[in-house]
C-alpha positions as semicolon CSV with decimal commas, in nm:
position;residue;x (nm);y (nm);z (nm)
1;X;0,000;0,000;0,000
2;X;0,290;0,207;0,003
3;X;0,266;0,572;-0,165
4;X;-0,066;0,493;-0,274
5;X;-0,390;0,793;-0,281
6;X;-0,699;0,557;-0,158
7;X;-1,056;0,767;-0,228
8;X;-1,248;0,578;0,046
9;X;-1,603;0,641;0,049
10;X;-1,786;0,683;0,420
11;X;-2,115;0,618;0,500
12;X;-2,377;0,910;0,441
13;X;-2,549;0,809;0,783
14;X;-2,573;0,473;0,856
15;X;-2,198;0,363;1,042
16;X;-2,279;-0,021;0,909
17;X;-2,277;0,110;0,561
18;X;-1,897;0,131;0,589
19;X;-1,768;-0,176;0,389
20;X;-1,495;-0,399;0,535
21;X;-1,271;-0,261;0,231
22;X;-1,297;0,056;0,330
23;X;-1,229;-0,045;0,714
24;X;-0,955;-0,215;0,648
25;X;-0,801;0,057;0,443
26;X;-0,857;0,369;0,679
27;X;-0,708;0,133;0,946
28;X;-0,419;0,059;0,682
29;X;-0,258;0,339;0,568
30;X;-0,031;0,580;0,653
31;X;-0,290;0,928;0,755
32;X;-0,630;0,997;0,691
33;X;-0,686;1,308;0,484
34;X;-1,010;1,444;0,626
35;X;-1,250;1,719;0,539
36;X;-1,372;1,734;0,877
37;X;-1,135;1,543;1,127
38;X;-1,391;1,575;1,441
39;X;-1,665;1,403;1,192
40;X;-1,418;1,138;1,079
41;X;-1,314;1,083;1,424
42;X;-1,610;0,955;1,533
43;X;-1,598;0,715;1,248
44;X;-1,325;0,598;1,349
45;X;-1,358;0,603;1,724
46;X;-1,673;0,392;1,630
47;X;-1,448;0,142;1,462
48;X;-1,172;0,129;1,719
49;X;-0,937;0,284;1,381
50;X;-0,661;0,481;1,519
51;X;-0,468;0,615;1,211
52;X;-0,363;0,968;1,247
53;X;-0,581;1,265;1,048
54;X;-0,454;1,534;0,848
55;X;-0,759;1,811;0,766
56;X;-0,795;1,884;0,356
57;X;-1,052;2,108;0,324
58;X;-1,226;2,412;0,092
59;X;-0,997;2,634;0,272
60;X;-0,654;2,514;0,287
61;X;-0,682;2,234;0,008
62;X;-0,359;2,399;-0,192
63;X;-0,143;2,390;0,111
64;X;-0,244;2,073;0,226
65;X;-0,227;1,878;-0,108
66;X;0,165;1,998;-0,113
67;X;0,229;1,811;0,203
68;X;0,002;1,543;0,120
69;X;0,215;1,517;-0,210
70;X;0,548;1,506;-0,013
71;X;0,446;1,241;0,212
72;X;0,331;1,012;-0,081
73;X;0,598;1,105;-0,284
74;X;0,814;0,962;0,047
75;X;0,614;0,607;0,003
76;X;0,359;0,661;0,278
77;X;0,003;0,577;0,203
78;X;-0,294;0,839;0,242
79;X;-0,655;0,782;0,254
80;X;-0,860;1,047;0,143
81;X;-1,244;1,081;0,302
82;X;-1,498;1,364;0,295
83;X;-1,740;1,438;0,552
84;X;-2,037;1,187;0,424
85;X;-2,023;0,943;0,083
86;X;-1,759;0,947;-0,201
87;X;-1,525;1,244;-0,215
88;X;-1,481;1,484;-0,468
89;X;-1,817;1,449;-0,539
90;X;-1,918;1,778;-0,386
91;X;-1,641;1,824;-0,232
92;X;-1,277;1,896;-0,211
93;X;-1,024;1,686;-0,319
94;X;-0,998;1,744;-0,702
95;X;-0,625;1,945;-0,679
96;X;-0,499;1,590;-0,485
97;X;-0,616;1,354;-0,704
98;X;-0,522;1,513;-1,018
99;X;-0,179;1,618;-0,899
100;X;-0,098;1,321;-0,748
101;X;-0,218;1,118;-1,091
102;X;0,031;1,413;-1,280
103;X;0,324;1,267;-1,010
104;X;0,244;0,916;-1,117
105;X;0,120;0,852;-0,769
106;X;-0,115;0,544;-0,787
107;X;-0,464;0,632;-0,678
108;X;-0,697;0,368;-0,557
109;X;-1,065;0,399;-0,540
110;X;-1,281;0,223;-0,264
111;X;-1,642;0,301;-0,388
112;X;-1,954;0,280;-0,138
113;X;-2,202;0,511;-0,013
114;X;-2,299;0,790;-0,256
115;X;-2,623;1,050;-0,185
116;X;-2,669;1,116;-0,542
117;X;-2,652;0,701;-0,692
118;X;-2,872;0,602;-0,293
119;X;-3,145;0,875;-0,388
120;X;-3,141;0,793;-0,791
121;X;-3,193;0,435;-0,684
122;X;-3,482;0,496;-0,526
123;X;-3,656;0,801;-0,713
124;X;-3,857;0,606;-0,973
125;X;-3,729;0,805;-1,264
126;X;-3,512;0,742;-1,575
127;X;-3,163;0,682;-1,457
128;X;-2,983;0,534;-1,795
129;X;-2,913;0,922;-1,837
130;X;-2,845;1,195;-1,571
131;X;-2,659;1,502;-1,454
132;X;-2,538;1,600;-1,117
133;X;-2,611;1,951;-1,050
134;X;-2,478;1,998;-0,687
135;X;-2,608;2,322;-0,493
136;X;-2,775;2,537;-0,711
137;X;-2,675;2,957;-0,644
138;X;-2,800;3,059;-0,319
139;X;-2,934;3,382;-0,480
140;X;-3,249;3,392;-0,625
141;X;-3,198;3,544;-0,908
142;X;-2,887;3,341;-0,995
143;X;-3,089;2,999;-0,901
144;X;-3,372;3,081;-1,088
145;X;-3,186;3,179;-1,427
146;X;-2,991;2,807;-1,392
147;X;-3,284;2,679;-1,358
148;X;-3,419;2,845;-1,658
149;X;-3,114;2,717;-1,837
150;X;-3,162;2,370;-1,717
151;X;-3,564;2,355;-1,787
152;X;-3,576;2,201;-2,114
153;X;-3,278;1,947;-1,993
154;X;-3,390;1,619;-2,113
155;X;-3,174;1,421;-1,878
156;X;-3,287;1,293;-1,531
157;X;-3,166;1,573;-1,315
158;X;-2,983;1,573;-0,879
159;X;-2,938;1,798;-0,680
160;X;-2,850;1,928;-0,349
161;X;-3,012;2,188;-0,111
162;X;-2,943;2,336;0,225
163;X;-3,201;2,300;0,462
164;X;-3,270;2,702;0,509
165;X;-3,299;2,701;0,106
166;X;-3,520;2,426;-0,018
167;X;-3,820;2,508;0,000
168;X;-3,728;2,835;-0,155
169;X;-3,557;2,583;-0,415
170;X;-3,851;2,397;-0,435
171;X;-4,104;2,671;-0,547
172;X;-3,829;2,763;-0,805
173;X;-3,839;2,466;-1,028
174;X;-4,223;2,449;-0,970
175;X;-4,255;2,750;-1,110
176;X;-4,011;2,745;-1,391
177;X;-4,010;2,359;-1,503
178;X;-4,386;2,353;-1,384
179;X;-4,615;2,213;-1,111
180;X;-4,652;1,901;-1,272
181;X;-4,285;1,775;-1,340
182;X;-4,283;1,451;-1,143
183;X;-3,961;1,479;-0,857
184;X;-3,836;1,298;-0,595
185;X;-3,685;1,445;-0,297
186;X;-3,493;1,224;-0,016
187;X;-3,414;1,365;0,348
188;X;-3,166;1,261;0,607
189;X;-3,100;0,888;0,382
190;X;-3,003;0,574;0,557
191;X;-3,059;0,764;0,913
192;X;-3,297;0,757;1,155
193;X;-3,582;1,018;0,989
194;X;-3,508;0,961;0,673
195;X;-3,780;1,061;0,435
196;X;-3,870;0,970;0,076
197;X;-4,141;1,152;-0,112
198;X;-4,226;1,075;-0,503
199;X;-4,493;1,341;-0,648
200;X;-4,498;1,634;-0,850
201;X;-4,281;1,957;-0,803
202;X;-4,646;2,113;-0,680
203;X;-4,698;1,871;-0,463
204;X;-4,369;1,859;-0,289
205;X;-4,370;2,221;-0,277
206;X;-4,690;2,190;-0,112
207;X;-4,546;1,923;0,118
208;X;-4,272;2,167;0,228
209;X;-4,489;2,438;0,305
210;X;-4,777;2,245;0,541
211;X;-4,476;2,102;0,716
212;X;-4,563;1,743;0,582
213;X;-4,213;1,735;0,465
214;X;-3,987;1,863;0,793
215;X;-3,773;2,149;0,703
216;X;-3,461;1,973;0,888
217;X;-3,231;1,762;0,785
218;X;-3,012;1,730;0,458
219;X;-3,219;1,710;0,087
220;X;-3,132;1,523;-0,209
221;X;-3,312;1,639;-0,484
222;X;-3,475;1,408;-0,775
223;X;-3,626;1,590;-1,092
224;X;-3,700;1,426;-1,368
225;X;-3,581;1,534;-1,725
226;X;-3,838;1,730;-1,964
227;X;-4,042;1,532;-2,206
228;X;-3,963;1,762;-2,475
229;X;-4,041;2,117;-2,585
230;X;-3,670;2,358;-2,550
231;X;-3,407;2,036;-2,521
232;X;-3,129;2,109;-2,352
233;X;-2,945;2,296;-2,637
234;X;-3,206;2,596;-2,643
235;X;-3,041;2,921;-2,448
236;X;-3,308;2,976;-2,298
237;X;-3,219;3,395;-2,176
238;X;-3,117;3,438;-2,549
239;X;-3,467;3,374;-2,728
240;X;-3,638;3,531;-2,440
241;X;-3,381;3,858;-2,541
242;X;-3,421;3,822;-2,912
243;X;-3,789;3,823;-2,881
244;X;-3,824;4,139;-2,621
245;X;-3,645;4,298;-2,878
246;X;-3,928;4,328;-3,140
247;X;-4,230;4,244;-2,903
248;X;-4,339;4,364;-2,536
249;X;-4,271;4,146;-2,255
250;X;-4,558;3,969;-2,218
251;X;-4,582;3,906;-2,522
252;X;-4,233;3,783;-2,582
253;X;-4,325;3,542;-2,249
254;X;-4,621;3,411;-2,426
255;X;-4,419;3,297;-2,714
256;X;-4,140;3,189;-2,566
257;X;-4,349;2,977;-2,315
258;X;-4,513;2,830;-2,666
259;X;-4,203;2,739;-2,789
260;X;-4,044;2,609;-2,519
261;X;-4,301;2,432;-2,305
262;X;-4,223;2,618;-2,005
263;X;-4,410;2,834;-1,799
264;X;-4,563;3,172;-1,882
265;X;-4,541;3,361;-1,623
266;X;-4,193;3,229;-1,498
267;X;-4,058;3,350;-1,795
268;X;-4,224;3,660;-1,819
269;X;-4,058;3,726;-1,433
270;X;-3,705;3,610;-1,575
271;X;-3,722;3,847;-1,873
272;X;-3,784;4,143;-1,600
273;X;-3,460;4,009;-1,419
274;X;-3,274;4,005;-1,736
275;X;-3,410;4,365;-1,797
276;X;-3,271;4,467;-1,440
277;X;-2,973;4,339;-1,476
């Protein structure tokens, strides 16, 4: 195992989702790079694992990776684990595994628990084709033009949201990708409250709001990929600009929402942001 980069995947809630690979290999190697070293440490504490940590995280991932680098470079063996699930996937990480591939490090992955494959699994959509959005902007206006871009996506579509943001994030892609877009949205999975809901955009919205669907917790997002109408090629800010250009806005909306498939009156709003901006 010696100067080898292991990407060992932790579970997302559930300690006996850990495999035996993975336990063996944190309990292996050399240190334990560690987004958050208290979180890991109760993994390991709860596995009797006493390797040393070393913290890698959002805000000191270029330092660390250069004494990450060194030690590998010496022939010691580093593990790599983010708070929950797979790293990089996420989260940070990227400048470590590419660097150490560009030093002809070996990297090993140990796969396992993953939010975005545990709540696809279970979602009832199309999963032969998908993209991984991450956090959408935590700004409305920025959220709701991606979403705008991302409304005529054909592809099965996951995401992640805060807890203070999704049901903010929620009423956006109601309202842009419409009411009736079926969606899938998975809280706290594999721990004790988890929560699965299948229905419509509306009706998770609506789910959010009556408090049927706790505001607590952390959301995986599910939304499924439109049937037709823009396609994902279609910018969608552009034909809303070209036709404000010759017609008045409402009129442009109406158009554009014929075209397109999406809805009227989120357009309409997203051609006054594009006008205030």
């Amino acid at each position: 195992m010696s100067g080898t980069l292991f990407i060992v995947a932790t579970p997302i809630g559930n300690l006996d989702d850990l495999s035996p690979r993975a336990r063996e290999a944190l309990g292996a190697v050399d240190l334990i790079a560690a987004e958050d070293t208290r979180r890991t440490g109760r993994l390991l504490s709860h596995f009797g694992v006493k390797t040393p940590q070393f913290a890698l995280h959002e805000h000191n991932e270029n330092a660390a990776c250069d004494k990450l680098l060194g030690r590998l470079g010496a022939g010691e063996s580093v593990a790599l684990v983010s708070d929950a699930g797979t790293p990089l996937i996420s989260d940070p990480g990227y400048r470590l595994v590419r660097a150490a591939h560009e030093q002809g490090i070996a990297v090993v992955t140990i796969p396992g628990p993953s939010a975005v494959t545990a709540a696809l699994s279970a979602a009832g959509l199309p999963t032969d084709r998908f993209c991984f959005e991450g956090f959408l902007p935590a700004r409305q206006a920025a959220r709701r033009a991606r979403l705008a871009e991302l409304a005529g996506e054909t592809r099965t579509m996951v995401f992640f949201e805060a807890v203070h943001r999704i049901r903010a994030c929620v009423d956006d892609l109601a309202e842009i990708m419409g009411a009736k877009r079926e969606a899938f949205l998975a809280r706290e999975l594999t721990k004790l409250h988890e929560q699965c809901v299948r229905g419509s955009l509306g009706e998770l919205a609506a789910g959010l709001a009556s408090g049927a669907i706790p505001g607590k917790g952390e959301f995986v997002l599910v939304v499924a990929g439109a049937a037709g109408g823009a396609g994902p090629g279609v910018d969608i800010d552009r034909l809303l600009g070209d036709l404000a250009a010759q017609l008045p806005a409402r009129e442009a909306a109406r158009i554009a929402a014929r075209a397109t498939g999406l809805g009227r009156n989120a357009l309409y709003r997203r051609l006054l942001e594009l006008a205030g901006d």
